[in-house]
PDB file of C-alpha atoms in Angstrom:
ATOM      1  CA  MET A   1       1.793  24.778 -46.515  1.00 89.00           C
ATOM      2  CA  GLU A   2       4.018  27.496 -45.077  1.00 96.00           C
ATOM      3  CA  LEU A   3       6.062  26.454 -42.040  1.00 98.00           C
ATOM      4  CA  VAL A   4       8.304  28.601 -39.851  1.00 98.00           C
ATOM      5  CA  SER A   5      11.093  27.474 -37.543  1.00 98.00           C
ATOM      6  CA  TYR A   6      10.654  28.363 -33.890  1.00 98.00           C
ATOM      7  CA  LYS A   7      13.480  26.378 -32.289  1.00 98.00           C
ATOM      8  CA  THR A   8      16.773  24.893 -33.506  1.00 98.00           C
ATOM      9  CA  MET A   9      18.742  22.538 -31.298  1.00 98.00           C
ATOM     10  CA  PRO A  10      22.560  22.577 -31.005  1.00 98.00           C
ATOM     11  CA  GLU A  11      24.554  20.509 -33.464  1.00 98.00           C
ATOM     12  CA  TRP A  12      24.967  16.901 -32.288  1.00 98.00           C
ATOM     13  CA  THR A  13      27.555  14.176 -32.875  1.00 98.00           C
ATOM     14  CA  ARG A  14      27.121  10.417 -32.536  1.00 97.00           C
ATOM     15  CA  THR A  15      27.814  10.554 -28.798  1.00 97.00           C
ATOM     16  CA  SER A  16      25.739  13.657 -28.028  1.00 98.00           C
ATOM     17  CA  ILE A  17      22.462  12.708 -29.744  1.00 98.00           C
ATOM     18  CA  PRO A  18      19.872  12.658 -26.902  1.00 98.00           C
ATOM     19  CA  LEU A  19      19.001   9.093 -25.931  1.00 97.00           C
ATOM     20  CA  MET A  20      15.262   9.765 -26.188  1.00 96.00           C
ATOM     21  CA  LEU A  21      15.670  10.288 -29.947  1.00 98.00           C
ATOM     22  CA  LEU A  22      16.941   6.728 -30.264  1.00 97.00           C
ATOM     23  CA  ASP A  23      13.678   5.395 -28.826  1.00 97.00           C
ATOM     24  CA  ARG A  24      10.213   5.590 -30.375  1.00 95.00           C
ATOM     25  CA  HIS A  25       8.791   9.047 -29.638  1.00 95.00           C
ATOM     26  CA  ASN A  26       6.452  11.566 -31.206  1.00 94.00           C
ATOM     27  CA  THR A  27       6.106  15.274 -31.818  1.00 96.00           C
ATOM     28  CA  LYS A  28       3.498  17.438 -30.094  1.00 92.00           C
ATOM     29  CA  GLU A  29       0.253  18.722 -31.532  1.00 91.00           C
ATOM     30  CA  GLY A  30       1.046  21.317 -34.188  1.00 96.00           C
ATOM     31  CA  THR A  31       4.789  20.567 -34.115  1.00 98.00           C
ATOM     32  CA  TYR A  32       6.755  19.528 -37.186  1.00 99.00           C
ATOM     33  CA  ALA A  33      10.345  18.291 -36.844  1.00 99.00           C
ATOM     34  CA  GLN A  34      13.156  18.293 -39.392  1.00 99.00           C
ATOM     35  CA  MET A  35      16.425  16.512 -38.739  1.00 98.00           C
ATOM     36  CA  LYS A  36      19.287  17.674 -40.955  1.00 98.00           C
ATOM     37  CA  VAL A  37      22.303  15.433 -41.529  1.00 98.00           C
ATOM     38  CA  LEU A  38      25.405  17.616 -41.923  1.00 98.00           C
ATOM     39  CA  GLN A  39      27.951  14.803 -42.140  1.00 98.00           C
ATOM     40  CA  GLY A  40      28.006  11.015 -42.052  1.00 98.00           C
ATOM     41  CA  THR A  41      24.966   8.765 -42.303  1.00 98.00           C
ATOM     42  CA  MET A  42      21.828   8.032 -40.308  1.00 98.00           C
ATOM     43  CA  THR A  43      18.985   5.519 -40.506  1.00 98.00           C
ATOM     44  CA  PHE A  44      15.690   7.182 -39.657  1.00 96.00           C
ATOM     45  CA  VAL A  45      12.529   5.205 -38.859  1.00 97.00           C
ATOM     46  CA  VAL A  46       8.970   6.525 -39.186  1.00 97.00           C
ATOM     47  CA  PHE A  47       6.063   4.523 -37.727  1.00 96.00           C
ATOM     48  CA  ASN A  48       2.725   4.300 -39.511  1.00 93.00           C
ATOM     49  CA  ASP A  49      -0.602   4.314 -37.670  1.00 88.00           C
ATOM     50  CA  ASP A  50      -0.813   0.531 -38.014  1.00 90.00           C
ATOM     51  CA  GLY A  51       2.573   0.102 -36.324  1.00 85.00           C
ATOM     52  CA  SER A  52       4.477  -0.720 -39.502  1.00 94.00           C
ATOM     53  CA  GLU A  53       7.838   0.961 -40.058  1.00 95.00           C
ATOM     54  CA  ILE A  54       9.393   2.935 -42.884  1.00 96.00           C
ATOM     55  CA  SER A  55      13.196   2.917 -42.682  1.00 97.00           C
ATOM     56  CA  VAL A  56      15.080   5.686 -44.504  1.00 97.00           C
ATOM     57  CA  ASP A  57      18.860   5.802 -45.011  1.00 98.00           C
ATOM     58  CA  CYS A  58      19.985   9.421 -44.859  1.00 98.00           C
ATOM     59  CA  ASP A  59      23.068  11.537 -45.488  1.00 98.00           C
ATOM     60  CA  SER A  60      23.832  15.158 -46.345  1.00 97.00           C
ATOM     61  CA  VAL A  61      22.337  14.680 -49.814  1.00 98.00           C
ATOM     62  CA  HIS A  62      19.370  12.508 -48.844  1.00 97.00           C
ATOM     63  CA  GLN A  63      17.847  14.148 -45.781  1.00 98.00           C
ATOM     64  CA  PRO A  64      15.375  12.591 -43.294  1.00 97.00           C
ATOM     65  CA  PRO A  65      11.661  13.206 -43.996  1.00 97.00           C
ATOM     66  CA  LEU A  66       9.750  16.055 -42.394  1.00 98.00           C
ATOM     67  CA  ILE A  67       8.068  14.636 -39.287  1.00 98.00           C
ATOM     68  CA  GLN A  68       4.387  15.510 -39.010  1.00 97.00           C
ATOM     69  CA  PRO A  69       2.643  16.553 -35.768  1.00 97.00           C
ATOM     70  CA  GLN A  70       2.200  13.654 -33.313  1.00 93.00           C
ATOM     71  CA  GLN A  71       3.984  11.255 -35.692  1.00 96.00           C
ATOM     72  CA  TRP A  72       5.997   8.462 -34.071  1.00 96.00           C
ATOM     73  CA  HIS A  73       9.618   8.111 -35.188  1.00 97.00           C
ATOM     74  CA  LYS A  74      13.171   7.405 -34.017  1.00 98.00           C
ATOM     75  CA  ILE A  75      16.822   7.422 -35.040  1.00 98.00           C
ATOM     76  CA  ASP A  76      17.734   3.783 -35.574  1.00 97.00           C
ATOM     77  CA  LYS A  77      21.434   4.077 -36.406  1.00 96.00           C
ATOM     78  CA  ALA A  78      24.049   6.787 -36.888  1.00 98.00           C
ATOM     79  CA  SER A  79      27.616   6.576 -38.166  1.00 98.00           C
ATOM     80  CA  ASP A  80      30.535   7.391 -35.876  1.00 98.00           C
ATOM     81  CA  ASP A  81      31.266  10.577 -37.820  1.00 98.00           C
ATOM     82  CA  VAL A  82      27.680  11.823 -37.974  1.00 98.00           C
ATOM     83  CA  ARG A  83      26.882  15.480 -37.361  1.00 98.00           C
ATOM     84  CA  CYS A  84      23.229  16.497 -37.288  1.00 98.00           C
ATOM     85  CA  GLN A  85      20.877  19.246 -36.170  1.00 99.00           C
ATOM     86  CA  LEU A  86      17.169  19.208 -35.313  1.00 99.00           C
ATOM     87  CA  SER A  87      14.732  22.040 -35.988  1.00 99.00           C
ATOM     88  CA  PHE A  88      11.127  22.397 -34.841  1.00 99.00           C
ATOM     89  CA  LEU A  89       8.611  24.109 -37.100  1.00 99.00           C
ATOM     90  CA  CYS A  90       4.954  25.146 -37.057  1.00 98.00           C
ATOM     91  CA  VAL A  91       2.443  27.093 -39.098  1.00 98.00           C
ATOM     92  CA  PRO A  92       2.932  30.867 -38.670  1.00 97.00           C
ATOM     93  CA  GLU A  93      -0.204  31.374 -36.559  1.00 96.00           C
ATOM     94  CA  ASP A  94       1.072  28.876 -33.966  1.00 97.00           C
ATOM     95  CA  LYS A  95       4.524  30.417 -33.501  1.00 98.00           C
ATOM     96  CA  LEU A  96       3.448  32.501 -30.483  1.00 97.00           C
ATOM     97  CA  PHE A  97       2.439  29.339 -28.624  1.00 98.00           C
ATOM     98  CA  LYS A  98       5.379  27.183 -29.663  1.00 98.00           C
ATOM     99  CA  GLU A  99       7.970  29.838 -28.794  1.00 96.00           C
ATOM    100  CA  ASN A 100       6.466  30.208 -25.329  1.00 97.00           C
ATOM    101  CA  ASP A 101       5.908  26.485 -24.680  1.00 95.00           C
ATOM    102  CA  LEU A 102       2.128  26.882 -24.612  1.00 97.00           C
ATOM    103  CA  SER A 103      -0.391  24.314 -25.773  1.00 94.00           C
ATOM    104  CA  LEU A 104      -2.313  25.405 -28.838  1.00 95.00           C
ATOM    105  CA  PRO A 105      -5.568  27.287 -28.169  1.00 97.00           C
ATOM    106  CA  HIS A 106      -8.631  25.087 -27.947  1.00 96.00           C
ATOM    107  CA  SER A 107     -10.325  24.520 -31.306  1.00 96.00           C
ATOM    108  CA  GLU A 108     -13.693  25.717 -29.935  1.00 98.00           C
ATOM    109  CA  VAL A 109     -12.138  29.003 -28.814  1.00 98.00           C
ATOM    110  CA  ARG A 110     -10.684  29.468 -32.276  1.00 98.00           C
ATOM    111  CA  TYR A 111     -14.116  28.716 -33.745  1.00 98.00           C
ATOM    112  CA  MET A 112     -15.859  31.119 -31.367  1.00 98.00           C
ATOM    113  CA  SER A 113     -13.517  33.905 -32.465  1.00 98.00           C
ATOM    114  CA  THR A 114     -14.707  33.525 -36.074  1.00 98.00           C
ATOM    115  CA  PHE A 115     -18.176  34.875 -35.288  1.00 98.00           C
ATOM    116  CA  THR A 116     -17.472  37.298 -32.417  1.00 98.00           C
ATOM    117  CA  GLN A 117     -15.768  40.682 -32.303  1.00 98.00           C
ATOM    118  CA  PRO A 118     -13.097  41.757 -29.784  1.00 98.00           C
ATOM    119  CA  CYS A 119     -14.836  42.342 -26.464  1.00 99.00           C
ATOM    120  CA  LYS A 120     -14.441  41.664 -22.730  1.00 99.00           C
ATOM    121  CA  VAL A 121     -13.520  38.026 -22.052  1.00 99.00           C
ATOM    122  CA  LEU A 122     -12.990  35.887 -18.954  1.00 99.00           C
ATOM    123  CA  ASP A 123     -10.824  32.778 -19.296  1.00 99.00           C
ATOM    124  CA  LEU A 124     -11.956  30.751 -16.286  1.00 99.00           C
ATOM    125  CA  GLY A 125      -9.327  28.198 -15.340  1.00 98.00           C
ATOM    126  CA  ALA A 126      -6.844  29.695 -17.768  1.00 98.00           C
ATOM    127  CA  GLY A 127      -3.927  27.382 -17.032  1.00 97.00           C
ATOM    128  CA  ARG A 128      -0.771  28.856 -18.557  1.00 98.00           C
ATOM    129  CA  GLY A 129      -2.851  31.055 -20.824  1.00 98.00           C
ATOM    130  CA  ARG A 130      -3.101  29.322 -24.194  1.00 98.00           C
ATOM    131  CA  ASN A 131      -6.640  30.605 -24.862  1.00 99.00           C
ATOM    132  CA  SER A 132      -6.025  33.952 -23.172  1.00 99.00           C
ATOM    133  CA  PHE A 133      -3.028  34.794 -25.340  1.00 99.00           C
ATOM    134  CA  TYR A 134      -4.788  33.643 -28.486  1.00 98.00           C
ATOM    135  CA  LEU A 135      -7.721  35.975 -27.822  1.00 99.00           C
ATOM    136  CA  ALA A 136      -5.461  38.821 -26.671  1.00 98.00           C
ATOM    137  CA  SER A 137      -3.519  38.506 -29.931  1.00 98.00           C
ATOM    138  CA  GLN A 138      -6.856  38.943 -31.744  1.00 97.00           C
ATOM    139  CA  GLY A 139      -7.633  42.169 -29.860  1.00 98.00           C
ATOM    140  CA  TYR A 140      -9.916  40.868 -27.098  1.00 99.00           C
ATOM    141  CA  ASP A 141      -9.818  42.386 -23.587  1.00 99.00           C
ATOM    142  CA  VAL A 142      -8.912  39.262 -21.608  1.00 99.00           C
ATOM    143  CA  THR A 143      -8.888  38.394 -17.916  1.00 99.00           C
ATOM    144  CA  ALA A 144      -7.264  35.057 -17.023  1.00 99.00           C
ATOM    145  CA  LEU A 145      -8.080  33.436 -13.675  1.00 99.00           C
ATOM    146  CA  ASP A 146      -6.581  30.235 -12.264  1.00 98.00           C
ATOM    147  CA  ILE A 147      -6.110  28.610  -8.857  1.00 98.00           C
ATOM    148  CA  ASN A 148      -2.483  27.672  -9.564  1.00 98.00           C
ATOM    149  CA  ALA A 149       0.029  30.407  -8.720  1.00 98.00           C
ATOM    150  CA  SER A 150       2.671  28.890 -11.005  1.00 98.00           C
ATOM    151  CA  HIS A 151       0.240  29.198 -13.918  1.00 98.00           C
ATOM    152  CA  ILE A 152      -0.294  32.877 -13.168  1.00 98.00           C
ATOM    153  CA  ASP A 153       3.486  33.358 -12.954  1.00 98.00           C
ATOM    154  CA  ALA A 154       3.818  31.693 -16.369  1.00 98.00           C
ATOM    155  CA  ILE A 155       1.203  34.053 -17.802  1.00 98.00           C
ATOM    156  CA  GLU A 156       3.102  37.035 -16.422  1.00 98.00           C
ATOM    157  CA  THR A 157       6.320  35.737 -18.000  1.00 98.00           C
ATOM    158  CA  VAL A 158       4.716  35.406 -21.438  1.00 98.00           C
ATOM    159  CA  LYS A 159       3.132  38.841 -21.065  1.00 98.00           C
ATOM    160  CA  ALA A 160       6.540  40.381 -20.384  1.00 98.00           C
ATOM    161  CA  LYS A 161       8.110  38.545 -23.317  1.00 97.00           C
ATOM    162  CA  THR A 162       5.411  39.236 -25.905  1.00 97.00           C
ATOM    163  CA  GLY A 163       3.913  42.547 -24.821  1.00 97.00           C
ATOM    164  CA  LEU A 164       0.411  41.083 -25.036  1.00 98.00           C
ATOM    165  CA  VAL A 165      -2.058  42.508 -22.520  1.00 98.00           C
ATOM    166  CA  VAL A 166      -3.829  39.956 -20.307  1.00 99.00           C
ATOM    167  CA  LYS A 167      -5.145  40.708 -16.829  1.00 98.00           C
ATOM    168  CA  SER A 168      -4.505  37.755 -14.525  1.00 98.00           C
ATOM    169  CA  GLY A 169      -5.312  36.674 -10.994  1.00 98.00           C
ATOM    170  CA  LEU A 170      -5.707  33.790  -8.570  1.00 98.00           C
ATOM    171  CA  TYR A 171      -9.219  32.393  -8.169  1.00 98.00           C
ATOM    172  CA  ASP A 172     -10.772  29.185  -6.854  1.00 98.00           C
ATOM    173  CA  ILE A 173     -13.547  28.311  -9.299  1.00 98.00           C
ATOM    174  CA  ASN A 174     -15.287  26.221  -6.628  1.00 98.00           C
ATOM    175  CA  GLU A 175     -16.174  29.443  -4.800  1.00 98.00           C
ATOM    176  CA  ALA A 176     -18.521  30.484  -7.635  1.00 98.00           C
ATOM    177  CA  SER A 177     -18.134  34.069  -6.438  1.00 98.00           C
ATOM    178  CA  LEU A 178     -17.584  36.043  -9.639  1.00 98.00           C
ATOM    179  CA  THR A 179     -19.246  39.476  -9.622  1.00 98.00           C
ATOM    180  CA  GLU A 180     -17.809  41.287 -12.656  1.00 98.00           C
ATOM    181  CA  LYS A 181     -19.696  41.071 -15.960  1.00 99.00           C
ATOM    182  CA  TYR A 182     -18.187  39.816 -19.217  1.00 99.00           C
ATOM    183  CA  ASP A 183     -19.245  39.529 -22.845  1.00 99.00           C
ATOM    184  CA  ILE A 184     -17.647  36.094 -23.190  1.00 99.00           C
ATOM    185  CA  ILE A 185     -16.735  33.504 -20.552  1.00 99.00           C
ATOM    186  CA  ILE A 186     -14.753  30.455 -21.618  1.00 99.00           C
ATOM    187  CA  SER A 187     -13.918  27.376 -19.566  1.00 98.00           C
ATOM    188  CA  THR A 188     -12.328  24.590 -21.593  1.00 96.00           C
ATOM    189  CA  VAL A 189     -11.332  21.262 -19.999  1.00 92.00           C
ATOM    190  CA  VAL A 190     -11.484  22.817 -16.527  1.00 95.00           C
ATOM    191  CA  LEU A 191     -14.683  21.751 -14.743  1.00 96.00           C
ATOM    192  CA  MET A 192     -13.459  18.176 -14.289  1.00 93.00           C
ATOM    193  CA  PHE A 193     -10.921  19.482 -11.766  1.00 93.00           C
ATOM    194  CA  CYS A 194     -13.639  21.189  -9.705  1.00 96.00           C
ATOM    195  CA  GLN A 195     -15.689  19.681  -6.878  1.00 96.00           C
ATOM    196  CA  ARG A 196     -18.603  17.709  -8.345  1.00 95.00           C
ATOM    197  CA  GLU A 197     -21.128  19.167  -5.927  1.00 97.00           C
ATOM    198  CA  ARG A 198     -20.139  22.724  -6.967  1.00 98.00           C
ATOM    199  CA  ILE A 199     -20.651  22.309 -10.726  1.00 97.00           C
ATOM    200  CA  GLU A 200     -24.181  23.713 -10.862  1.00 98.00           C
ATOM    201  CA  ALA A 201     -23.254  26.730  -8.717  1.00 98.00           C
ATOM    202  CA  ILE A 202     -20.184  27.400 -10.877  1.00 98.00           C
ATOM    203  CA  ILE A 203     -22.195  27.351 -14.093  1.00 98.00           C
ATOM    204  CA  ARG A 204     -25.003  29.494 -12.636  1.00 98.00           C
ATOM    205  CA  ASN A 205     -22.380  32.031 -11.522  1.00 99.00           C
ATOM    206  CA  MET A 206     -20.868  32.066 -15.020  1.00 99.00           C
ATOM    207  CA  GLN A 207     -24.309  32.681 -16.485  1.00 99.00           C
ATOM    208  CA  GLU A 208     -25.085  35.490 -14.043  1.00 99.00           C
ATOM    209  CA  CYS A 209     -21.812  37.227 -14.940  1.00 99.00           C
ATOM    210  CA  THR A 210     -22.434  37.049 -18.688  1.00 99.00           C
ATOM    211  CA  ASN A 211     -23.879  40.158 -20.325  1.00 99.00           C
ATOM    212  CA  ASN A 212     -27.057  39.873 -22.389  1.00 98.00           C
ATOM    213  CA  ASN A 213     -26.189  38.497 -25.850  1.00 98.00           C
ATOM    214  CA  GLY A 214     -22.907  37.315 -24.365  1.00 99.00           C
ATOM    215  CA  ILE A 215     -21.316  33.945 -25.048  1.00 99.00           C
ATOM    216  CA  ASN A 216     -20.319  30.983 -22.869  1.00 99.00           C
ATOM    217  CA  VAL A 217     -17.921  28.327 -24.159  1.00 99.00           C
ATOM    218  CA  ILE A 218     -17.570  25.151 -22.083  1.00 98.00           C
ATOM    219  CA  VAL A 219     -15.804  21.881 -22.854  1.00 97.00           C
ATOM    220  CA  CYS A 220     -15.881  19.167 -20.187  1.00 94.00           C
ATOM    221  CA  PRO A 221     -15.746  15.353 -20.031  1.00 93.00           C
ATOM    222  CA  VAL A 222     -18.997  13.479 -19.549  1.00 93.00           C
ATOM    223  CA  GLU A 223     -19.491  10.043 -18.056  1.00 89.00           C
ATOM    224  CA  THR A 224     -17.937   7.604 -20.521  1.00 86.00           C
ATOM    225  CA  PRO A 225     -18.675   3.853 -20.502  1.00 82.00           C
ATOM    226  CA  ASN A 226     -15.655   1.541 -20.386  1.00 75.00           C
ATOM    227  CA  SER A 227     -13.183   4.288 -19.457  1.00 76.00           C
ATOM    228  CA  ASP A 228     -10.326   3.240 -17.162  1.00 74.00           C
ATOM    229  CA  PRO A 229     -10.360   5.340 -13.943  1.00 72.00           C
ATOM    230  CA  SER A 230      -6.676   4.561 -13.317  1.00 71.00           C
ATOM    231  CA  GLU A 231      -5.738   6.483 -16.475  1.00 77.00           C
ATOM    232  CA  ILE A 232      -7.849   9.563 -15.713  1.00 81.00           C
ATOM    233  CA  PRO A 233      -6.297  12.302 -13.507  1.00 79.00           C
ATOM    234  CA  PHE A 234      -9.614  13.672 -12.182  1.00 85.00           C
ATOM    235  CA  LYS A 235     -12.899  12.474 -10.683  1.00 84.00           C
ATOM    236  CA  THR A 236     -15.535  14.953 -11.860  1.00 91.00           C
ATOM    237  CA  PHE A 237     -17.691  14.176 -14.896  1.00 90.00           C
ATOM    238  CA  LEU A 238     -20.925  15.720 -16.116  1.00 94.00           C
ATOM    239  CA  ARG A 239     -23.867  13.434 -16.726  1.00 95.00           C
ATOM    240  CA  GLN A 240     -24.942  12.970 -20.317  1.00 95.00           C
ATOM    241  CA  GLY A 241     -27.176  15.904 -21.257  1.00 96.00           C
ATOM    242  CA  GLU A 242     -26.444  17.794 -18.019  1.00 97.00           C
ATOM    243  CA  LEU A 243     -24.609  20.710 -19.616  1.00 98.00           C
ATOM    244  CA  ALA A 244     -27.299  21.171 -22.266  1.00 98.00           C
ATOM    245  CA  ASP A 245     -29.947  21.276 -19.541  1.00 98.00           C
ATOM    246  CA  TYR A 246     -28.169  24.133 -17.729  1.00 98.00           C
ATOM    247  CA  TYR A 247     -28.384  26.168 -20.942  1.00 99.00           C
ATOM    248  CA  LYS A 248     -31.926  25.280 -22.023  1.00 97.00           C
ATOM    249  CA  ASP A 249     -32.983  28.947 -21.746  1.00 98.00           C
ATOM    250  CA  TRP A 250     -30.044  30.204 -23.840  1.00 99.00           C
ATOM    251  CA  GLU A 251     -29.591  30.211 -27.604  1.00 98.00           C
ATOM    252  CA  VAL A 252     -27.429  27.134 -28.140  1.00 98.00           C
ATOM    253  CA  ILE A 253     -25.076  27.782 -31.051  1.00 98.00           C
ATOM    254  CA  LYS A 254     -23.297  24.444 -30.778  1.00 98.00           C
ATOM    255  CA  TYR A 255     -23.734  21.399 -28.591  1.00 98.00           C
ATOM    256  CA  ASN A 256     -22.459  17.872 -28.848  1.00 97.00           C
ATOM    257  CA  GLU A 257     -21.160  15.020 -26.744  1.00 96.00           C
ATOM    258  CA  ASN A 258     -18.454  13.401 -28.845  1.00 93.00           C
ATOM    259  CA  PRO A 259     -15.366  11.245 -28.314  1.00 88.00           C
ATOM    260  CA  GLY A 260     -12.177  13.198 -27.646  1.00 85.00           C
ATOM    261  CA  HIS A 261      -8.764  12.825 -26.057  1.00 79.00           C
ATOM    262  CA  LEU A 262      -6.865  14.122 -23.060  1.00 78.00           C
ATOM    263  CA  HIS A 263      -3.282  15.330 -23.436  1.00 70.00           C
ATOM    264  CA  LYS A 264      -2.406  12.590 -20.924  1.00 72.00           C
ATOM    265  CA  THR A 265      -1.195   9.357 -22.507  1.00 74.00           C
ATOM    266  CA  ASP A 266      -1.707   5.741 -21.474  1.00 72.00           C
ATOM    267  CA  ALA A 267       0.922   3.031 -21.015  1.00 72.00           C
ATOM    268  CA  ASN A 268       1.187   2.625 -24.790  1.00 73.00           C
ATOM    269  CA  GLY A 269       1.829   6.322 -25.356  1.00 71.00           C
ATOM    270  CA  ASP A 270      -1.627   6.909 -26.830  1.00 74.00           C
ATOM    271  CA  ARG A 271      -3.788   9.799 -25.643  1.00 77.00           C
ATOM    272  CA  VAL A 272      -6.528   8.764 -23.198  1.00 76.00           C
ATOM    273  CA  GLY A 273      -9.965   8.795 -24.831  1.00 80.00           C
ATOM    274  CA  LEU A 274     -13.141  10.175 -23.206  1.00 88.00           C
ATOM    275  CA  ASN A 275     -16.456  11.631 -24.315  1.00 89.00           C
ATOM    276  CA  PHE A 276     -16.609  15.428 -24.056  1.00 94.00           C
ATOM    277  CA  ALA A 277     -19.556  17.797 -23.888  1.00 97.00           C
ATOM    278  CA  THR A 278     -18.957  20.898 -26.011  1.00 98.00           C
ATOM    279  CA  LEU A 279     -21.215  23.919 -25.629  1.00 98.00           C
ATOM    280  CA  ILE A 280     -21.243  27.352 -27.210  1.00 99.00           C
ATOM    281  CA  ALA A 281     -24.311  29.345 -26.195  1.00 99.00           C
ATOM    282  CA  ARG A 282     -25.579  32.924 -26.312  1.00 99.00           C
ATOM    283  CA  LYS A 283     -27.466  34.530 -23.435  1.00 99.00           C
ATOM    284  CA  LYS A 284     -30.903  35.750 -24.507  1.00 93.00           C
TER     285      LYS A 284
END
């Protein structure tokens, strides 16, 4: 697999190694990490999924292993004369997102792009623009709307840095007041932050603003038995089957309600699990 470096940290000594690297921690989704020992020795620990440890003694000849995405690891020991440097890597297609501190585009948006052509897209609840910039980089005409002004500012910053064209603006999804028509409307992991009583109106408004033969992509948590409310940063869930019912008159390309994970982690550092409804549908 080809990997490219997108960030290299300054050279560290024994006393300047960040303390967080001495504790158990993990890399982000899509992020590989490579520590390079320039001088001295280091003991590097990698944690397996079952909690067991692999301890590796490293020096300038025997380097630490490449850390995989979301793999737990730590520096256990380092000699007084150690000099080391950490690099972060990713696959080439993710470099845009890693360089700009964006989450990776949602997998369903990537999938949707495999069977659609560049057209007019609305990213509803765009956040900092991970899906918007992915589609813009593929040639789509993208509008990104979000209620958070800091998210829109972040989008503008990435636009200026990359030269990618994305129209952006502030919008409260709860208003359900869209009037412009689009070929594709996407809303991934957004509806759970909206008012529960406005969900139907929001979805009907999305449908009304979708051109004939246009696509809607929605991913949203559904009511999940045995979930811990104290670990979940929102209160709105769809009922099981509710999203499918809203789209019963559309051509449903994909629908499921499967277990998934939030980016938020629990007290053990594991991502919080919930069931998610995933819908990709075409307007007849």
